[in-house]
Coordinates of C-alpha atoms and ligand atoms in Angstrom, one line a residue:
A10 CA -23.9 25.6 28.9
K11 CA -26.8 24.3 28.1
E12 CA -27.6 27.3 26.7
K13 CA -24.3 27.2 24.6
G14 CA -25.3 23.1 24.2
R15 CA -28.2 24.3 22.2
D16 CA -26.1 27.0 19.3
N17 CA -23.9 23.9 18.7
A18 CA -26.8 21.6 17.8
Q19 CA -28.1 24.7 15.7
F20 CA -24.6 24.8 14.0
F21 CA -24.7 21.3 13.1
T22 CA -27.7 20.9 12.3
S23 CA -26.8 22.4 9.0
E24 CA -23.6 22.9 8.7
M25 CA -22.6 19.0 9.5
A26 CA -25.8 18.6 6.8
N27 CA -23.6 19.6 4.5
I28 CA -21.1 17.8 5.4
V29 CA -23.1 14.7 5.7
T30 CA -24.2 15.3 1.8
K31 CA -21.1 16.8 0.7
K32 CA -19.8 13.1 1.5
F33 CA -22.4 10.2 1.4
G34 CA -22.3 11.6 -2.4
F35 CA -18.8 10.5 -2.5
E36 CA -19.5 8.2 -1.1
K37 CA -22.3 7.5 -4.0
E38 CA -19.4 8.3 -6.7
I39 CA -16.9 5.5 -5.3
N40 CA -19.7 3.5 -5.3
D41 CA -20.4 4.3 -9.5
A42 CA -16.5 3.7 -10.2
L43 CA -16.7 0.6 -8.4
A44 CA -19.0 -0.3 -10.8
L45 CA -18.6 2.5 -13.9
A46 CA -14.9 0.6 -13.8
Q47 CA -13.4 3.8 -14.2
F48 CA -10.1 2.5 -11.3
S49 CA -7.4 1.2 -12.6
L50 CA -4.2 0.2 -11.3
V51 CA -0.6 1.1 -12.1
Y52 CA 2.3 -1.0 -10.4
Q53 CA 5.6 0.1 -9.0
P54 CA 8.2 -2.6 -9.6
K55 CA 10.6 -2.0 -6.2
V56 CA 14.6 -3.4 -7.7
L57 CA 17.4 -5.0 -5.5
M58 CA 19.8 -2.6 -6.2
E59 CA 19.4 -1.9 -9.4
K60 CA 16.6 -0.8 -11.9
A61 CA 17.0 -3.7 -14.1
N62 CA 16.3 -6.2 -10.6
I63 CA 12.8 -5.6 -10.4
L64 CA 11.7 -8.5 -7.7
G65 CA 8.2 -7.2 -6.7
L66 CA 5.7 -4.5 -7.5
E67 CA 3.5 -2.7 -5.3
A68 CA -0.1 -1.4 -6.7
L69 CA -1.7 1.4 -6.2
I70 CA -5.0 2.9 -7.2
R71 CA -6.1 5.6 -10.0
W72 CA -9.1 7.0 -10.2
N73 CA -10.3 8.1 -13.8
H74 CA -12.8 10.2 -13.3
P75 CA -15.7 11.5 -16.1
T76 CA -15.7 14.9 -15.4
K77 CA -13.0 15.3 -12.3
G78 CA -9.9 14.7 -14.1
R79 CA -7.3 12.0 -12.7
I80 CA -8.3 11.5 -8.6
S81 CA -5.4 10.9 -6.4
P82 CA -5.5 8.1 -3.8
A83 CA -4.2 10.4 -1.5
D84 CA -8.3 12.3 -2.3
F85 CA -10.2 9.5 -1.9
I86 CA -8.9 6.1 0.1
S87 CA -8.8 8.1 3.9
I88 CA -13.0 9.2 3.0
A89 CA -14.3 5.6 1.6
E90 CA -11.3 4.0 4.9
E91 CA -15.0 6.1 6.7
S92 CA -17.4 3.0 5.9
N93 CA -17.3 -0.3 4.6
L94 CA -16.5 1.2 1.5
I95 CA -13.0 0.8 1.8
I96 CA -13.4 -3.3 1.7
K97 CA -14.7 -2.9 -1.8
I98 CA -11.9 -1.1 -3.2
D99 CA -10.1 -3.4 -1.7
E100 CA -11.9 -6.3 -3.2
W101 CA -11.6 -5.0 -6.5
V102 CA -7.6 -4.1 -5.9
I103 CA -6.7 -7.6 -5.0
D104 CA -8.8 -9.2 -7.3
Q105 CA -7.8 -7.0 -10.1
A106 CA -3.5 -7.7 -9.4
L107 CA -4.5 -11.5 -8.5
Q108 CA -6.2 -11.3 -12.6
Q109 CA -3.5 -9.3 -13.4
Q110 CA -1.2 -12.3 -12.3
K111 CA -3.0 -14.6 -14.3
A112 CA -2.2 -12.7 -17.7
W113 CA 1.2 -12.1 -16.7
R114 CA 1.1 -15.9 -16.1
D115 CA -0.4 -16.9 -19.2
Q116 CA 2.4 -14.6 -21.3
G117 CA 5.2 -16.8 -20.2
L118 CA 6.5 -13.9 -17.9
R119 CA 9.0 -13.8 -15.7
M120 CA 6.3 -13.3 -12.0
V121 CA 7.2 -11.2 -9.3
P122 CA 4.6 -11.0 -6.1
I123 CA 2.8 -8.2 -6.4
A124 CA 1.5 -5.9 -3.1
V125 CA -1.6 -4.3 -2.0
N126 CA -2.2 -1.5 0.2
L127 CA -4.6 -2.9 2.6
S128 CA -6.8 -0.7 5.1
G129 CA -7.0 -1.7 9.1
R130 CA -10.9 -2.5 9.4
H131 CA -10.1 -5.4 5.8
L132 CA -7.1 -7.2 8.1
V133 CA -9.5 -7.3 10.7
S134 CA -12.1 -8.5 8.9
D135 CA -13.8 -11.7 8.8
S136 CA -13.6 -11.7 5.3
L137 CA -9.7 -10.9 4.0
V138 CA -8.7 -14.5 3.7
S139 CA -11.2 -16.1 3.0
Y140 CA -11.6 -13.9 -0.3
I141 CA -7.7 -14.4 -1.0
S142 CA -7.8 -17.4 -0.6
Q143 CA -10.8 -17.5 -2.9
K144 CA -9.1 -15.8 -5.8
L145 CA -6.2 -17.0 -5.6
E146 CA -7.8 -20.0 -6.7
V147 CA -9.7 -18.4 -9.3
Y148 CA -6.5 -17.4 -10.6
N149 CA -4.6 -20.3 -9.7
V150 CA -1.5 -18.1 -8.9
E151 CA 0.2 -19.0 -6.0
G152 CA 0.4 -17.0 -2.5
Y153 CA 3.8 -15.7 -2.6
L154 CA 2.8 -14.0 -5.9
L155 CA 0.4 -11.3 -4.2
E156 CA 1.8 -9.4 -0.4
I157 CA 0.8 -6.1 1.6
E158 CA 1.5 -3.1 3.2
I159 CA -0.3 -2.4 5.9
T160 CA 0.7 1.2 8.3
E161 CA 2.3 1.1 11.5
G162 CA -1.0 2.7 12.9
V163 CA -3.6 -0.3 12.1
L164 CA -1.5 -2.7 13.4
L165 CA -1.5 -1.9 17.9
Q166 CA -5.6 -1.0 17.2
D167 CA -6.3 -5.0 17.6
I168 CA -3.7 -6.2 17.4
Q169 CA -4.1 -9.9 18.7
R170 CA -6.9 -10.1 15.5
C171 CA -3.6 -9.0 13.3
I172 CA -1.7 -12.0 14.9
E173 CA -5.1 -14.6 14.8
V174 CA -5.4 -13.1 10.2
M175 CA -1.3 -13.1 10.1
A176 CA -1.1 -16.1 10.9
E177 CA -3.9 -17.6 8.2
L178 CA -1.9 -15.0 5.5
K179 CA 1.3 -17.0 6.3
A180 CA -0.4 -19.5 6.2
L181 CA -0.1 -18.8 2.5
D182 CA 2.6 -17.3 1.6
I183 CA 1.7 -13.9 2.3
K184 CA 4.8 -11.2 3.2
I185 CA 3.4 -8.6 4.6
S186 CA 5.4 -5.5 4.8
V187 CA 4.9 -2.5 7.5
D188 CA 4.5 1.1 5.5
D189 CA 5.0 4.3 5.6
F190 CA 7.5 2.9 8.6
G191 CA 8.3 5.9 11.0
T192 CA 6.1 7.9 10.7
G193 CA 3.1 5.8 13.6
Y194 CA 3.6 4.6 16.4
S195 CA 6.5 5.4 19.2
S196 CA 6.3 1.8 20.7
L197 CA 7.8 -0.3 18.5
S198 CA 7.0 -3.8 20.5
Y199 CA 3.9 -5.3 18.1
L200 CA 8.1 -5.8 15.8
K201 CA 7.7 -8.4 18.1
R202 CA 4.9 -9.9 18.2
L203 CA 3.2 -9.9 14.7
P204 CA 4.8 -12.2 12.2
L205 CA 6.0 -8.6 9.4
D206 CA 8.9 -9.5 6.8
V207 CA 9.2 -6.6 5.6
L208 CA 9.6 -3.0 6.9
K209 CA 9.2 0.5 4.4
I210 CA 11.2 3.4 5.3
D211 CA 8.8 6.1 5.0
Q212 CA 10.2 8.4 2.0
S213 CA 10.2 11.4 4.4
F214 CA 13.1 10.7 5.8
V215 CA 14.4 9.5 2.6
E216 CA 13.4 12.9 0.7
E217 CA 16.4 14.2 2.9
C218 CA 19.0 10.8 4.0
D219 CA 21.5 12.5 2.4
S220 CA 21.1 16.3 3.5
H221 CA 20.2 16.1 6.6
I222 CA 22.2 14.1 9.0
E223 CA 19.5 13.2 11.3
D224 CA 17.6 11.7 9.3
T225 CA 20.8 9.5 7.8
K226 CA 20.5 8.4 11.5
I227 CA 16.6 7.8 11.7
C228 CA 17.8 5.3 8.1
E229 CA 20.5 4.2 9.3
T230 CA 18.8 2.9 13.2
I231 CA 15.2 1.3 11.1
I232 CA 18.0 -0.3 8.7
H233 CA 19.9 -2.0 11.7
L234 CA 17.1 -2.0 13.5
A235 CA 15.3 -4.4 11.2
R236 CA 18.5 -6.1 10.3
S237 CA 18.2 -6.8 13.2
L238 CA 14.7 -9.0 13.9
E239 CA 15.2 -10.2 11.0
L240 CA 13.4 -8.5 8.1
R241 CA 13.8 -6.9 5.0
I242 CA 14.0 -3.4 4.1
V243 CA 12.2 -0.9 1.3
A244 CA 13.1 2.4 1.2
E245 CA 10.6 4.4 -0.7
G246 CA 10.4 7.8 -2.2
V247 CA 14.2 7.0 -3.4
E248 CA 14.3 10.4 -6.1
T249 CA 17.8 10.6 -6.7
A250 CA 21.4 9.2 -7.2
P251 CA 22.9 10.2 -3.5
Q252 CA 19.9 9.6 -1.9
A253 CA 20.5 6.1 -3.1
D254 CA 24.0 5.9 -2.9
M255 CA 24.1 7.2 1.0
L256 CA 21.3 4.2 1.2
K257 CA 22.8 2.2 0.3
S258 CA 26.2 2.6 2.1
L259 CA 23.9 1.7 5.4
G260 CA 23.5 -1.4 3.8
C261 CA 19.9 -0.3 2.3
E262 CA 19.2 -2.9 -1.4
V263 CA 15.6 -2.2 -2.7
F264 CA 14.5 0.4 -3.7
Q265 CA 11.9 1.8 -4.9
G266 CA 10.9 5.5 -5.4
Y267 CA 10.4 8.1 -8.9
Y268 CA 14.9 7.6 -9.2
F269 CA 14.3 4.0 -10.4
H270 CA 10.7 3.4 -12.2
K271 CA 7.9 5.4 -11.7
P272 CA 4.2 3.6 -11.1
M273 CA 3.7 1.8 -14.9
E274 CA 1.0 0.6 -16.4
G275 CA 0.4 -3.5 -16.9
A276 CA 1.2 -3.0 -20.3
D277 CA 4.5 -1.2 -19.3
I278 CA 5.2 -2.8 -16.8
A279 CA 4.9 -6.1 -19.0
K280 CA 7.9 -5.1 -20.9
L281 CA 10.4 -4.5 -18.1
L282 CA 9.1 -8.2 -16.7
T283 CA 9.0 -10.1 -19.9
V284 CA 11.9 -13.2 -20.5
S285 CA 14.4 -12.9 -23.2
P286 CA 14.4 -16.2 -24.8
V287 CA 16.8 -18.9 -24.1
I288 CA 19.0 -19.6 -27.7
Ligands
LIG8 P1 1.9 4.7 0.0 O1 1.5 3.5 0.3 O2 3.1 5.1 0.3 O3 2.4 5.0 -1.4 C1 3.3 5.3 -2.3 C2 2.8 6.6 -2.5 O4 4.1 7.9 -3.1 C3 2.0 6.4 -4.5 O5 1.0 7.7 -4.2 C4 3.4 6.2 -5.3 O6 3.0 6.9 -6.6 C5 4.6 7.2 -4.6 N1 5.9 7.3 -4.9 C6 6.7 6.8 -5.2 N2 7.6 7.3 -5.6 C7 7.6 8.3 -5.3 C8 9.0 9.0 -5.2 O7 10.1 8.4 -5.8 N3 8.5 9.9 -4.6 C9 7.7 11.1 -4.7 N4 7.5 11.8 -4.7 N5 6.5 9.7 -4.0 C10 6.8 9.0 -4.1 P2 -0.1 7.3 -5.1 O8 0.9 6.2 -6.3 O9 -1.2 8.6 -4.9 O10 -0.6 7.0 -3.3 C11 -0.9 8.0 -2.0 C12 -1.7 6.5 -0.8 O11 -2.5 5.3 -0.8 C13 -0.5 5.9 -0.8 O12 1.3 5.6 -0.2 C14 -2.1 4.4 0.2 O13 -1.3 4.8 1.9 C15 -2.8 4.9 -0.7 N6 -4.3 4.2 -1.3 C16 -2.3 4.7 -3.3 N7 -2.9 3.3 -3.8 C17 -3.9 2.6 -2.4 C18 -4.7 1.1 -2.8 O14 -5.3 0.6 -3.7 N8 -5.8 0.1 -1.4 C19 -5.9 1.5 -0.7 N9 -5.3 0.9 0.7 N10 -4.8 2.7 -0.6 C20 -3.7 3.3 -1.8
LIG9 CA1 2.9 1.8 0.0
LIG10 CA1 4.5 3.9 1.7
LIG11 CA1 3.2 6.8 2.2

């Protein structure tokens, strides 16, 4: 076993060195991207029943890399999450979203909440709530105009701390959604312990909710669960009319997905939130 251990050690020295160099190189690039303003936000509307009834927005990050082109968040968020880099990114997103809200308010647009995706590391950190309340003041934006989306897995890691932080967020009037609901843990006990507002049905269930009875039943069950716990429900990744119709027949009223709106630049969102002049 000792012999083998040494072999492994040798194996790791060369292989790991490569991986570590690559990873640190990537981390440096993410750091530079923040400094060089290579990130931007797009916004995807959430609608009540119909395309025109925009209830809120979700901010989604984009990395416009000078040589690699657009890098998907799926390809860099997980790496950023391995270090405190994710906190820097999350903070940048919060700042950007609130700055956008201020700009829209100054333009006299109809105001709706912007939801940001937060990593678990950041949620339980000491700095989140003070960062947010400071930024709300700087941009003079009310707490209800910011929402938080957090994936299920995160909620069970340190539930006591989650309860504390969420209580402070509630005090700021910030709503909390459980993202990708149904894909994480089998234990649902956290649902009654945490002050949550919204469950987002994961798009993996939505995709075939109109064609596979199992997925229909899962969506139905999640919608009933939300109702009995007095949580609101949002279906995400809705791409077709039959999906939307099925979800409506199951009692879902709020939708997000390409069928209604794709994620858009802030300038295009502004056109949708123009308040028509009173004559
Ligand atoms: P998510 O939070 O579940 O976001 C939904 C993803 O589904 C987004 O992908 C969105 O563009 C995509 N989407 C929306 N409607 C449809 C649809 O009808 N069909 C399909 N197939 N996809 C749809 P995106 O923007 O690539 O983001 C991927 C994931 O990266 C997000 O999943 C989220 O977990 C993470 N992410 C994105 N932006 C941020 C951010 O600012 N901070 C953090 N921490 N994570 C982020
Ligand atoms: Ca999300
Ligand atoms: Ca999601
Ligand atoms: Ca997702």
